[in-house]
C-alpha positions as a Python dict, from the first residue, in 0.01 Angstrom:
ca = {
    (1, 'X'): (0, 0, 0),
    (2, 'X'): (324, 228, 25),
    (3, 'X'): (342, 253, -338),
    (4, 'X'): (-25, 417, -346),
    (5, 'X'): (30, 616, -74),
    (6, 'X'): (353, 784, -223),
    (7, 'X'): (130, 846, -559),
    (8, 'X'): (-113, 1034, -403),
    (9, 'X'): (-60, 1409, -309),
    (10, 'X'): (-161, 1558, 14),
    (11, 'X'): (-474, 1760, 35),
    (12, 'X'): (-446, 2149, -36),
    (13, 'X'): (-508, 2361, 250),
    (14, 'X'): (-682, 2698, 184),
    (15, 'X'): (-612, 3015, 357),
    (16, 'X'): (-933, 3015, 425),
    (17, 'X'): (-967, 2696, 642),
    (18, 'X'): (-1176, 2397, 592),
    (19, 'X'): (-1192, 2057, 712),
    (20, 'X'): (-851, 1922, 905),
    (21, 'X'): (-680, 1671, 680),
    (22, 'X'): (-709, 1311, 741),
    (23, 'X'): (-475, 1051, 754),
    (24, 'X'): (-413, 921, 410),
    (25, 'X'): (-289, 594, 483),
    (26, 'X'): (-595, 531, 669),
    (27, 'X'): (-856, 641, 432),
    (28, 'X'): (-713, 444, 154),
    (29, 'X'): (-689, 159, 377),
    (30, 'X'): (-1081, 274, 408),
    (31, 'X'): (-1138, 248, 12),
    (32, 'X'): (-1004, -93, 0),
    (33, 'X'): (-1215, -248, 302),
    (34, 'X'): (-1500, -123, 147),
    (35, 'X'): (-1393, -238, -234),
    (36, 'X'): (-1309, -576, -100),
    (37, 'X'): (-1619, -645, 137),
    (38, 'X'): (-1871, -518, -100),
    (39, 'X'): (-2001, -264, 206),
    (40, 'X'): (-2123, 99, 134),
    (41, 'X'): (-1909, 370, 248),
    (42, 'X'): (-2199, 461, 563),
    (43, 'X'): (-2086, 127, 695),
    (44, 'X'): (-1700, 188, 726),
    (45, 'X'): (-1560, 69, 1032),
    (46, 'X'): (-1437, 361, 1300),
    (47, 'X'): (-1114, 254, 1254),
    (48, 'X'): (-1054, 347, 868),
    (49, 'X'): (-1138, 720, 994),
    (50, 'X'): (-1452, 972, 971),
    (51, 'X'): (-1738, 879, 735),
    (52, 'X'): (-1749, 1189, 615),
    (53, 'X'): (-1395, 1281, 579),
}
């Protein structure tokens, strides 16, 4: 999963604020729980991160 993580940029922070980032690692980790369980992103486990991140 390195080689994913190294391919994707970070997120761009505006001046203005926003959300806080999120852990990348994790919410790829996320994408392929989901992918490989067949589950809709609602029922992503806490541990992958926010829901709504």
């Amino acid at each position: 999963m390195d080689w994913i993580c190294e391919r994707v940029p970070d997120a761009k922070r505006s001046a203005k604020g926003g959300r806080p980032t999120t852990d990348k690692r994790r919410a790829i980790a996320g994408i392929f729980w989901m992918l490989d369980n067949g589950a809709k992103w609602k029922d992503l486990p806490a541990c992958y991160g926010s829901k709504s991140a």
